[in-house]
Coordinates of C-alpha atoms in Angstrom, one line a residue:
Chain A
M1 CA 0.0 0.0 0.0
R2 CA 1.3 3.3 -0.9
A3 CA 2.1 6.0 1.7
G4 CA -0.5 8.4 0.1
T5 CA -3.2 5.9 0.5
L6 CA -2.3 5.2 4.1
T7 CA -2.4 8.9 4.8
K8 CA -5.9 9.2 3.3
L9 CA -7.2 6.3 5.4
A10 CA -5.7 7.8 8.6
L11 CA -7.3 11.1 7.9
L12 CA -10.7 9.4 7.2
A13 CA -10.5 7.5 10.5
L14 CA -9.7 10.7 12.4
A15 CA -12.6 12.5 10.8
L16 CA -15.0 9.7 11.7
S17 CA -13.9 9.6 15.3
V18 CA -14.2 13.3 15.7
T19 CA -17.8 13.1 14.3
M20 CA -19.0 10.2 16.3
I21 CA -17.5 10.8 19.8
P22 CA -19.9 13.7 20.7
A23 CA -22.9 11.7 19.3
A24 CA -22.0 8.7 21.5
A25 CA -21.5 11.0 24.5
L26 CA -25.0 12.5 23.9
A27 CA -26.5 9.1 23.5
Q28 CA -25.1 8.2 26.9
E29 CA -26.5 11.4 28.5
A30 CA -30.1 10.9 27.1
P31 CA -32.5 9.0 29.5
V32 CA -33.4 5.6 28.4
A33 CA -37.0 6.1 29.3
T34 CA -39.1 8.9 30.7
T35 CA -42.1 8.9 32.9
S36 CA -44.7 11.6 33.4
A37 CA -43.0 12.5 36.7
D38 CA -39.8 13.3 34.8
V39 CA -41.4 15.8 32.6
I40 CA -41.6 19.1 34.4
G41 CA -42.7 21.3 31.6
Y42 CA -41.7 22.9 28.4
D43 CA -40.1 26.1 27.8
V44 CA -42.5 27.9 25.6
D45 CA -41.2 31.4 25.9
F46 CA -40.5 31.5 22.2
T47 CA -44.1 32.6 21.8
L48 CA -46.5 35.0 23.4
P49 CA -50.1 34.5 24.5
T50 CA -51.2 37.4 22.4
A51 CA -50.0 35.5 19.4
A52 CA -51.3 32.3 20.8
K53 CA -53.2 30.7 18.0
A54 CA -50.3 30.7 15.7
G55 CA -47.9 30.1 18.5
C56 CA -49.8 27.3 20.3
L57 CA -50.6 25.5 17.2
V58 CA -47.0 25.2 16.3
C59 CA -46.9 22.4 18.7
H60 CA -50.6 21.6 19.4
G61 CA -51.4 21.5 15.7
D62 CA -49.2 18.4 15.5
E63 CA -51.3 15.3 15.9
N64 CA -48.2 13.5 17.3
L65 CA -48.2 15.7 20.3
I66 CA -48.8 13.1 23.0
R67 CA -47.7 12.5 26.6
L68 CA -47.6 9.3 28.7
R69 CA -49.7 9.9 31.8
E70 CA -50.3 7.2 34.2
D71 CA -49.4 4.6 31.6
E72 CA -51.9 6.1 29.2
I73 CA -51.2 8.1 26.1
V74 CA -52.8 11.5 26.3
S75 CA -53.1 13.6 23.1
F76 CA -52.7 17.3 23.2
F77 CA -53.5 17.7 19.6
V78 CA -55.9 20.4 18.6
D79 CA -57.3 20.1 15.1
P80 CA -56.8 23.5 13.4
A81 CA -59.5 22.7 10.9
E82 CA -62.0 22.1 13.7
L83 CA -61.0 25.4 15.3
E84 CA -61.4 27.3 12.1
A85 CA -64.8 25.7 11.4
G86 CA -66.1 26.5 14.9
P87 CA -67.7 29.6 16.3
H88 CA -64.5 30.6 18.1
A89 CA -62.3 30.8 15.1
T90 CA -61.3 34.4 15.8
V91 CA -60.7 33.8 19.5
Q92 CA -57.2 33.5 20.7
C93 CA -56.3 30.3 22.6
A94 CA -55.5 32.5 25.7
G95 CA -59.1 33.9 25.4
C96 CA -60.2 30.6 27.0
H97 CA -57.0 29.3 28.5
L98 CA -56.9 32.3 30.8
D99 CA -54.2 31.0 33.1
F100 CA -51.8 30.2 30.3
A101 CA -49.7 33.4 30.6
F102 CA -49.3 32.9 34.3
T103 CA -48.5 29.3 34.6
L104 CA -45.5 28.9 32.5
P105 CA -44.3 26.3 31.9
H106 CA -47.9 25.1 31.3
V107 CA -47.6 21.4 31.9
Q108 CA -49.2 20.7 35.3
E109 CA -50.1 17.8 37.4
T110 CA -53.6 19.1 38.2
E111 CA -56.6 19.6 36.0
D112 CA -57.2 23.2 37.1
W113 CA -56.3 24.5 33.6
Q114 CA -59.1 22.5 32.2
R115 CA -61.6 23.9 34.7
T116 CA -60.4 27.4 33.9
A117 CA -60.9 26.8 30.2
K118 CA -64.3 25.2 30.6
S119 CA -65.7 28.1 32.5
A120 CA -63.9 30.9 30.6
C121 CA -67.0 31.3 28.5
K122 CA -68.6 33.6 31.1
N123 CA -66.3 36.4 30.0
C124 CA -68.2 36.7 26.7
H125 CA -71.5 34.8 27.3
Q126 CA -72.5 36.6 30.4
D127 CA -76.3 36.2 30.0
Q128 CA -75.9 32.5 29.8
Y129 CA -73.6 32.4 32.7
V130 CA -76.1 34.4 34.8
E131 CA -78.7 31.8 33.9
Y132 CA -76.3 29.0 34.7
G133 CA -75.7 30.6 38.1
Q134 CA -79.5 30.3 38.8
G135 CA -79.7 26.6 37.9
A136 CA -79.0 23.3 39.7
H137 CA -75.6 23.1 38.0
R138 CA -74.2 26.2 39.6
I139 CA -71.2 25.8 41.8
E140 CA -71.9 27.1 45.3
V141 CA -69.2 29.1 46.9
G142 CA -68.7 30.1 50.5
N143 CA -70.9 28.6 53.1
G144 CA -73.1 27.0 50.5
A145 CA -70.3 25.1 48.8
S146 CA -71.1 21.5 48.5
A147 CA -68.7 18.6 48.6
D148 CA -69.5 17.6 45.1
A149 CA -68.6 21.0 43.6
D150 CA -66.0 19.3 41.4
E151 CA -68.7 17.1 39.9
K152 CA -70.8 20.0 38.8
P153 CA -70.6 20.6 35.0
L154 CA -68.9 23.6 33.6
C155 CA -69.7 25.2 30.3
G156 CA -67.2 23.0 28.4
D157 CA -68.5 19.8 29.9
C158 CA -71.7 20.2 27.9
H159 CA -70.7 22.3 25.0
G160 CA -67.4 20.7 24.2
A161 CA -64.1 22.4 23.5
H162 CA -62.2 22.8 20.3
D163 CA -64.6 20.9 18.2
M164 CA -67.6 23.0 19.4
V165 CA -70.1 23.9 16.7
A166 CA -72.2 27.0 16.6
L167 CA -75.6 26.5 18.2
V168 CA -77.4 29.8 17.4
D169 CA -79.4 29.6 14.1
S170 CA -77.5 26.6 13.2
P171 CA -79.4 23.3 12.5
E172 CA -76.0 21.6 12.3
G173 CA -75.1 22.9 15.8
Q174 CA -78.5 21.8 17.2
A175 CA -78.1 18.4 15.6
A176 CA -74.5 18.0 16.9
M177 CA -75.8 18.8 20.4
R178 CA -78.6 16.3 20.1
D179 CA -76.2 13.6 18.8
N180 CA -74.1 14.2 21.9
A181 CA -77.0 14.0 24.4
W182 CA -75.4 11.1 26.2
E183 CA -72.2 13.0 26.7
V184 CA -74.1 16.2 27.6
C185 CA -76.6 14.7 30.1
G186 CA -76.6 11.0 30.1
R187 CA -73.1 10.2 31.4
C188 CA -73.9 12.0 34.6
H189 CA -77.6 11.3 34.8
E190 CA -77.4 7.7 33.9
D191 CA -80.6 6.6 35.6
Y192 CA -82.7 9.2 33.8
W193 CA -80.9 8.4 30.5
E194 CA -81.7 4.7 30.9
N195 CA -85.3 5.1 31.8
Y196 CA -86.0 7.8 29.1
N197 CA -87.6 5.0 27.2
D198 CA -91.3 5.8 26.5
Y199 CA -93.0 5.5 23.1
Y200 CA -93.0 9.0 21.8
H201 CA -90.1 10.7 23.4
G202 CA -87.3 8.5 24.7
R203 CA -87.3 5.6 22.3
P204 CA -87.5 7.7 19.1
F205 CA -84.8 10.1 20.4
K206 CA -82.4 7.5 21.6
R207 CA -82.9 4.8 19.0
G208 CA -84.9 6.2 16.2
G209 CA -82.7 9.2 15.4
A210 CA -85.9 11.2 15.2
Y211 CA -85.5 14.9 14.5
D212 CA -88.7 15.8 16.2
A213 CA -88.3 13.7 19.4
P214 CA -87.3 15.9 22.3
S215 CA -83.8 15.8 23.7
C216 CA -83.3 16.2 27.4
W217 CA -83.0 20.0 27.4
D218 CA -86.1 20.5 25.2
C219 CA -88.2 19.7 28.3
H220 CA -85.8 20.3 31.2
G221 CA -84.3 23.5 30.0
Y222 CA -80.5 24.1 29.9
H223 CA -78.5 26.8 31.6
D224 CA -80.9 27.4 34.4
I225 CA -82.0 23.8 34.6
R226 CA -83.6 22.9 38.0
P227 CA -84.9 19.7 39.6
S228 CA -88.5 18.8 38.9
S229 CA -89.4 19.4 42.5
D230 CA -88.5 23.1 42.1
R231 CA -91.6 25.2 41.2
R232 CA -89.4 27.1 38.7
S233 CA -88.4 24.0 36.8
T234 CA -89.8 23.6 33.3
V235 CA -90.9 20.1 34.3
H236 CA -92.5 21.0 37.5
E237 CA -96.1 19.7 37.6
S238 CA -97.4 23.3 37.5
R239 CA -95.4 24.2 34.4
L240 CA -95.8 21.0 32.3
A241 CA -98.6 22.4 30.1
E242 CA -96.5 25.5 29.3
T243 CA -93.4 23.4 28.5
C244 CA -95.2 20.8 26.4
T245 CA -96.9 23.4 24.3
S246 CA -94.0 25.8 24.0
N247 CA -92.9 24.3 20.7
P248 CA -95.8 24.2 18.2
A249 CA -94.3 21.1 16.6
C250 CA -94.9 19.2 19.9
H251 CA -98.3 19.7 21.6
H252 CA -101.1 22.2 21.3
D253 CA -103.9 22.1 23.8
V254 CA -102.9 19.7 26.4
N255 CA -105.0 19.3 29.5
V256 CA -104.4 17.9 32.9
D257 CA -105.5 14.4 31.8
Y258 CA -103.1 14.5 28.9
L259 CA -100.2 15.6 31.0
T260 CA -100.4 12.6 33.2
Y261 CA -98.6 10.8 30.4
A262 CA -95.5 12.6 31.8
E263 CA -95.1 9.7 34.3
M264 CA -94.5 7.4 31.4
I265 CA -91.7 9.5 30.0
H266 CA -89.2 8.3 32.6
G267 CA -91.3 5.5 34.0
H268 CA -92.2 3.2 31.2
G269 CA -90.1 0.3 32.5
E270 CA -91.4 0.7 36.0
L271 CA -95.0 0.7 34.7
L272 CA -94.3 -2.4 32.6
E273 CA -92.9 -4.2 35.6
Q274 CA -96.0 -3.3 37.6
N275 CA -98.3 -4.8 35.0
P276 CA -99.8 -8.0 36.4
L277 CA -99.9 -9.8 33.0
F278 CA -96.3 -8.9 32.3
D279 CA -95.4 -10.1 35.8
L280 CA -97.2 -13.4 35.2
L281 CA -95.5 -13.9 31.9
S282 CA -92.1 -13.1 33.4
R283 CA -92.7 -15.7 36.1
I284 CA -93.7 -18.3 33.5
R285 CA -90.7 -17.5 31.4
S286 CA -88.4 -17.8 34.4
A287 CA -90.0 -21.1 35.3
I288 CA -89.6 -22.5 31.8
S289 CA -86.0 -21.3 31.6
G290 CA -85.5 -22.9 35.1
L291 CA -86.6 -26.2 33.7
F292 CA -83.9 -26.1 31.1
G293 CA -81.3 -24.9 33.6
G294 CA -81.4 -21.3 32.5
Chain B
M1 CA -106.6 12.5 36.4
S2 CA -106.9 9.0 37.6
A3 CA -108.8 8.0 34.5
I4 CA -105.9 8.9 32.3
V5 CA -103.5 7.0 34.5
S6 CA -105.3 4.0 33.4
L7 CA -105.1 5.2 29.8
T8 CA -101.3 5.6 30.2
Q9 CA -101.2 2.1 31.7
L10 CA -103.5 0.9 28.8
N11 CA -100.6 1.4 26.5
I12 CA -98.6 -1.1 28.6
W13 CA -101.6 -3.5 28.7
L14 CA -102.0 -3.3 24.9
D15 CA -98.3 -4.1 24.3
V16 CA -98.3 -7.0 26.8
A17 CA -101.7 -8.4 25.9
F18 CA -101.3 -8.3 22.1
T19 CA -97.8 -9.7 22.0
S20 CA -99.0 -12.5 24.3
L21 CA -102.1 -13.0 22.3
Y22 CA -100.1 -13.2 19.1
A23 CA -97.9 -15.9 20.6
V24 CA -101.0 -17.8 21.7
V25 CA -102.4 -17.5 18.1
L26 CA -99.2 -18.9 16.6
V27 CA -99.2 -21.8 19.0
A28 CA -103.0 -22.4 18.4
L29 CA -102.4 -22.5 14.6
V30 CA -99.6 -25.1 15.1
I31 CA -101.9 -27.2 17.3
H32 CA -104.8 -26.7 14.7
F33 CA -102.5 -27.9 11.9
L34 CA -101.4 -30.9 14.0
G35 CA -105.1 -31.6 14.7
S36 CA -105.6 -32.1 10.9
I37 CA -103.5 -35.3 11.1
P38 CA -105.7 -37.5 13.3
K39 CA -108.8 -36.0 11.6
G40 CA -107.5 -37.3 8.2
R41 CA -107.6 -33.9 6.6
F42 CA -103.8 -33.7 6.3
R43 CA -103.7 -37.0 4.4
K44 CA -106.5 -36.0 2.2
K45 CA -105.0 -32.7 1.2
F46 CA -101.3 -33.0 1.3
I47 CA -100.9 -36.7 0.5
L48 CA -103.9 -37.6 -1.6
K49 CA -103.9 -34.1 -3.1
K50 CA -107.7 -33.8 -2.8
W51 CA -108.1 -30.0 -2.8
P52 CA -111.2 -27.9 -3.3
E53 CA -112.2 -27.7 -7.0
H54 CA -112.8 -24.5 -8.8
D55 CA -114.8 -23.6 -11.9
H56 CA -112.7 -20.5 -12.6
A57 CA -109.4 -19.0 -11.6
P58 CA -109.0 -15.7 -9.8
G59 CA -108.7 -12.7 -12.2
T60 CA -105.4 -11.0 -12.8
Q61 CA -106.7 -7.6 -11.6
P62 CA -107.8 -8.8 -8.2
K63 CA -104.6 -10.7 -7.9
L64 CA -102.5 -7.7 -8.5
L65 CA -104.7 -5.7 -6.1
H66 CA -104.2 -8.3 -3.5
H67 CA -100.5 -8.5 -3.9
T68 CA -100.0 -4.7 -3.9
H69 CA -102.2 -4.5 -0.8
M70 CA -100.5 -7.4 0.9
L71 CA -97.0 -5.9 0.3
M72 CA -98.0 -2.5 1.5
M73 CA -99.8 -3.9 4.6
I74 CA -96.6 -5.7 5.5
V75 CA -94.7 -2.5 5.1
L76 CA -97.2 -0.6 7.2
A77 CA -97.1 -3.2 9.9
I78 CA -93.3 -3.2 10.1
S79 CA -92.8 0.5 9.8
G80 CA -95.7 1.2 12.2
L81 CA -94.3 -1.2 14.8
Y82 CA -90.9 0.4 14.3
I83 CA -92.3 3.8 15.0
R84 CA -93.6 2.5 18.4
F85 CA -90.7 0.2 19.1
P86 CA -87.6 1.3 17.2
F87 CA -85.8 -2.1 16.8
F88 CA -82.8 -0.7 15.1
D89 CA -81.0 2.7 15.4
G90 CA -81.7 5.8 13.3
G91 CA -84.6 4.7 11.1
R92 CA -87.5 6.7 12.5
T93 CA -87.7 9.4 9.9
A94 CA -87.2 7.0 7.0
M95 CA -89.8 4.6 8.5
R96 CA -92.3 7.4 8.9
Y97 CA -92.0 8.4 5.2
I98 CA -92.2 4.7 4.2
H99 CA -95.3 4.4 6.4
Y100 CA -96.8 7.4 4.6
F101 CA -96.0 6.1 1.2
A102 CA -97.5 2.7 2.0
M103 CA -100.5 4.3 3.5
I104 CA -101.2 6.3 0.3
V105 CA -100.9 3.2 -1.8
V106 CA -103.2 1.2 0.4
T107 CA -105.7 4.0 0.5
I108 CA -105.7 4.2 -3.3
N109 CA -105.9 0.4 -3.5
L110 CA -108.9 0.4 -1.1
I111 CA -110.7 3.0 -3.3
W112 CA -109.9 1.0 -6.4
R113 CA -111.1 -2.3 -4.8
L114 CA -114.3 -0.7 -3.7
W115 CA -114.8 0.7 -7.2
Y116 CA -114.0 -2.8 -8.6
A117 CA -116.5 -4.4 -6.2
F118 CA -119.4 -2.0 -6.9
F119 CA -118.9 -0.2 -10.2
S120 CA -116.6 -2.1 -12.5
K121 CA -117.8 -4.5 -15.2
Q122 CA -117.0 -7.4 -13.0
R123 CA -118.5 -5.9 -9.8
D124 CA -118.1 -8.8 -7.5
W125 CA -119.6 -7.4 -4.3
R126 CA -122.2 -10.2 -4.2
E127 CA -119.3 -12.7 -3.6
F128 CA -118.8 -11.0 -0.3
A129 CA -122.4 -10.5 0.8
I130 CA -123.6 -12.8 3.5
T131 CA -126.8 -14.5 2.5
K132 CA -129.4 -16.5 4.4
D133 CA -127.8 -19.7 3.3
D134 CA -124.5 -18.4 4.6
A135 CA -126.1 -17.7 8.0
K136 CA -127.5 -21.2 8.1
S137 CA -124.1 -22.7 7.3
A138 CA -122.2 -20.6 9.9
L139 CA -122.5 -23.1 12.7
G140 CA -121.4 -26.0 10.4
V141 CA -118.4 -24.0 9.2
I142 CA -117.4 -23.2 12.8
L143 CA -117.8 -26.9 13.8
Y144 CA -115.8 -28.0 10.8
Y145 CA -112.8 -25.8 11.4
S146 CA -112.8 -26.5 15.1
Y147 CA -112.7 -30.3 14.3
I148 CA -116.0 -30.9 16.1
S149 CA -117.6 -32.0 12.9
N150 CA -115.9 -33.6 9.9
S151 CA -118.5 -32.4 7.5
K152 CA -117.6 -29.3 5.5
P153 CA -120.8 -27.4 4.6
H154 CA -121.1 -26.8 0.9
T155 CA -121.1 -23.3 -0.3
S156 CA -122.6 -22.3 -3.6
S157 CA -120.6 -19.0 -3.7
K158 CA -116.9 -18.3 -4.0
Y159 CA -116.4 -17.9 -0.2
N160 CA -117.8 -19.5 2.8
V161 CA -119.5 -17.5 5.5
M162 CA -116.3 -17.3 7.7
Q163 CA -114.4 -15.8 4.8
K164 CA -117.1 -13.4 3.9
F165 CA -117.3 -12.2 7.5
S166 CA -113.5 -11.9 7.7
Y167 CA -113.3 -9.9 4.5
Q168 CA -116.1 -7.6 5.5
F169 CA -114.4 -7.1 8.9
F170 CA -111.1 -6.4 7.0
L171 CA -112.9 -3.6 5.1
V172 CA -114.3 -2.1 8.4
L173 CA -110.8 -2.2 9.9
M174 CA -109.3 -0.7 6.8
L175 CA -111.7 2.2 6.9
M176 CA -111.0 2.7 10.6
Q177 CA -107.3 2.5 10.1
V178 CA -107.3 5.0 7.4
Y179 CA -109.4 7.3 9.5
T180 CA -107.4 7.0 12.7
G181 CA -104.1 7.1 10.7
F182 CA -105.0 10.4 9.2
A183 CA -106.2 11.6 12.6
L184 CA -102.6 11.3 13.8
V185 CA -101.3 14.0 11.5
F186 CA -101.3 17.3 13.4
T187 CA -99.6 19.5 10.9
P188 CA -102.1 22.3 10.0
I189 CA -102.2 21.7 6.2
F190 CA -105.8 22.6 5.6
W191 CA -106.3 26.4 6.0
G192 CA -104.7 26.3 9.5
Y193 CA -106.4 23.0 10.5
S194 CA -104.7 19.7 10.8
P195 CA -106.3 16.3 9.8
R196 CA -106.4 15.6 13.5
D197 CA -108.4 18.8 14.1
I198 CA -110.8 17.9 11.3
L199 CA -111.2 14.2 12.0
V200 CA -111.3 13.9 15.8
G201 CA -110.5 17.3 17.3
W202 CA -113.9 19.0 16.8
W203 CA -116.0 16.1 18.3
L204 CA -113.8 13.7 20.3
G205 CA -111.6 16.6 21.4
V206 CA -114.6 18.4 22.9
F207 CA -115.7 15.2 24.5
V208 CA -112.4 14.3 26.2
G209 CA -111.4 17.9 26.8
S210 CA -108.3 18.2 24.4
T211 CA -107.5 17.8 20.8
D212 CA -104.2 16.3 21.7
L213 CA -106.0 13.8 24.0
A214 CA -108.4 13.0 21.1
G215 CA -105.3 12.3 19.0
W216 CA -104.1 9.9 21.7
Y217 CA -107.3 8.0 21.6
A218 CA -106.9 7.8 17.8
R219 CA -103.4 6.6 18.1
T220 CA -104.5 3.9 20.6
A221 CA -107.2 2.8 18.3
H222 CA -104.7 2.7 15.4
Y223 CA -102.4 0.5 17.4
V224 CA -105.2 -1.9 18.4
I225 CA -106.4 -2.2 14.8
N226 CA -102.8 -2.8 13.7
W227 CA -102.7 -5.9 16.0
L228 CA -106.1 -7.1 14.8
F229 CA -104.8 -6.9 11.2
I230 CA -101.6 -8.8 12.1
I231 CA -103.6 -11.5 13.9
M232 CA -106.3 -11.8 11.2
T233 CA -103.8 -11.8 8.4
T234 CA -101.8 -14.5 10.1
V235 CA -104.9 -16.7 10.4
H236 CA -105.8 -15.8 6.8
V237 CA -102.3 -16.9 5.6
Y238 CA -102.6 -20.2 7.6
L239 CA -106.0 -21.1 6.2
S240 CA -105.1 -20.1 2.7
A241 CA -102.0 -22.2 2.8
T242 CA -103.5 -25.2 4.4
E243 CA -107.0 -25.3 3.0
D244 CA -106.4 -24.6 -0.6
V245 CA -102.8 -24.8 -1.8
P246 CA -103.5 -24.9 -5.5
V247 CA -105.4 -21.7 -5.5
T248 CA -102.7 -20.1 -3.3
L249 CA -100.1 -21.2 -5.8
D250 CA -102.2 -19.8 -8.6
F251 CA -102.7 -16.6 -6.7
F252 CA -99.0 -16.1 -6.5
F253 CA -98.4 -17.0 -10.2
V254 CA -96.5 -20.2 -9.2
K255 CA -98.8 -22.8 -10.9
D256 CA -102.0 -22.3 -12.8
L257 CA -105.2 -23.5 -11.1
E258 CA -106.8 -26.6 -12.6
I259 CA -110.3 -25.6 -13.7
K260 CA -113.2 -28.1 -13.3
G261 CA -116.7 -27.3 -14.6
G262 CA -119.7 -27.2 -12.4
H263 CA -117.8 -26.0 -9.3
G264 CA -116.6 -29.6 -9.0
H265 CA -118.9 -30.9 -6.3
A266 CA -122.4 -31.9 -5.5
P267 CA -124.6 -29.7 -3.2
E268 CA -124.4 -32.1 -0.3
P269 CA -121.9 -31.5 2.5
H270 CA -118.3 -32.6 1.8
A271 CA -117.4 -35.5 4.0
V272 CA -113.9 -35.7 5.1
P273 CA -112.6 -39.3 5.6
A274 CA -111.6 -40.1 9.2
A275 CA -108.1 -40.9 10.1
G276 CA -106.9 -44.2 8.7
T277 CA -109.3 -44.2 5.9
T278 CA -108.9 -43.2 2.3
A279 CA -111.2 -41.2 0.0
G280 CA -112.1 -44.4 -1.7
D281 CA -113.5 -45.9 1.6
Q282 CA -116.3 -43.4 1.7

């Protein structure tokens, strides 16, 4: 081998070693695996809350933005298309995430940031928030604070978040809300969701996909919703006639006799079980299945 | 108020009673069919192929009317029951429009059939009229079909008295079903008035105190008649299939009916051979 060739090989080996040593050193420094406890936050001071939408979506517009939290993958992706299509397309992220500017770095171990965002609506939708404050879902403060305050729904719990659709004058928004009735009401009021099963309201709404069958809030109201025992409730006995006839597409001249059907709306199953013939048939069926070891 | 509680519970009673009754009817028909074996009727009809004889086949027009009607009534029953008991998700609106479409076809069909019976060239209403002879044969027909008697009363007309009564009852039910069905429509399409206002609101509504309540009664009647149709049609299908298979096959364009002149039988009662005998033993 000529001396020139040897010199070239030596130079190449030197160059490779200079290139790879720092990389190897870095590889040794990097953690093998990280847990949620290791992550203490991100330095996001490269952007400003006032330019939040463009800034936040730099990271949150990436569908691969995930974290491992308690062995579960949690996505922090926000679909820019959904935001643009929604009613809050012109609202900055910090318009709802009010605590963003004050909690840098914004990765926290608590859910307070979600509660802040879910109730930030009050700053613009003040009338609705006043109504909400009069209803059963309001969160008592001070001496009236209840132990289950954390379970009370905030605006975002019913209306959704980034994928929210416009409700006002929007059939699509109304339809989207109806389609999400279980998420809106049912997941908390499971009993009432399950027994909303009568012929003309519950079954068509839940199973029939009927556009004219009432959703929960069509009868019970929404922001200032109250328990039926409250005289101000739209489903209080004294206000049923007014509620049932409030929509011309529903009922027209209901009387007291007609309104007694209301007991069927959430009580069909109970009435069925009270039926003596049904009870007899159930016993016969049980006896027959018992004979066959059922 | 207590009266309407029972009306609310009446809905439950109707569901339970009619579904139970329908199950009983199905079981009864199976038992009835099995009863034809020891009575020798099964052997006579299905083995010896001794079916009623006919001097003419059903006309094409009544056949088409019957099939259109049958198809639409099946659609009405399924879509109607779906409206009350949605047995799959998301079909309510579609089922309603299907129900409306079938209702229109059936209503037109009914008008056409009534025209055919009373005003057409063939006007066949007499075939459905119950005569004195039919009245006299009624007891014999009942005894024959309940296996108490093995002698089938001869009928000089196309249908026996039980068929005539059934078909007349079908007509009454049809008219009531059309009436109560339209009475369920509460959209004000006639100068501010709805079909419900016009059909039940002004009289029944006044009587029960509310147009909506009158609509409820109409809905309940509609539901009851629906079950009567289902039960009667089931019995009709059973009797058609077991009593006269050749004419049923002809009716459904499967096999042409064999025509025999003179209606094929003497005016005396038709004796059915007892079990273990053959027609030749008579």
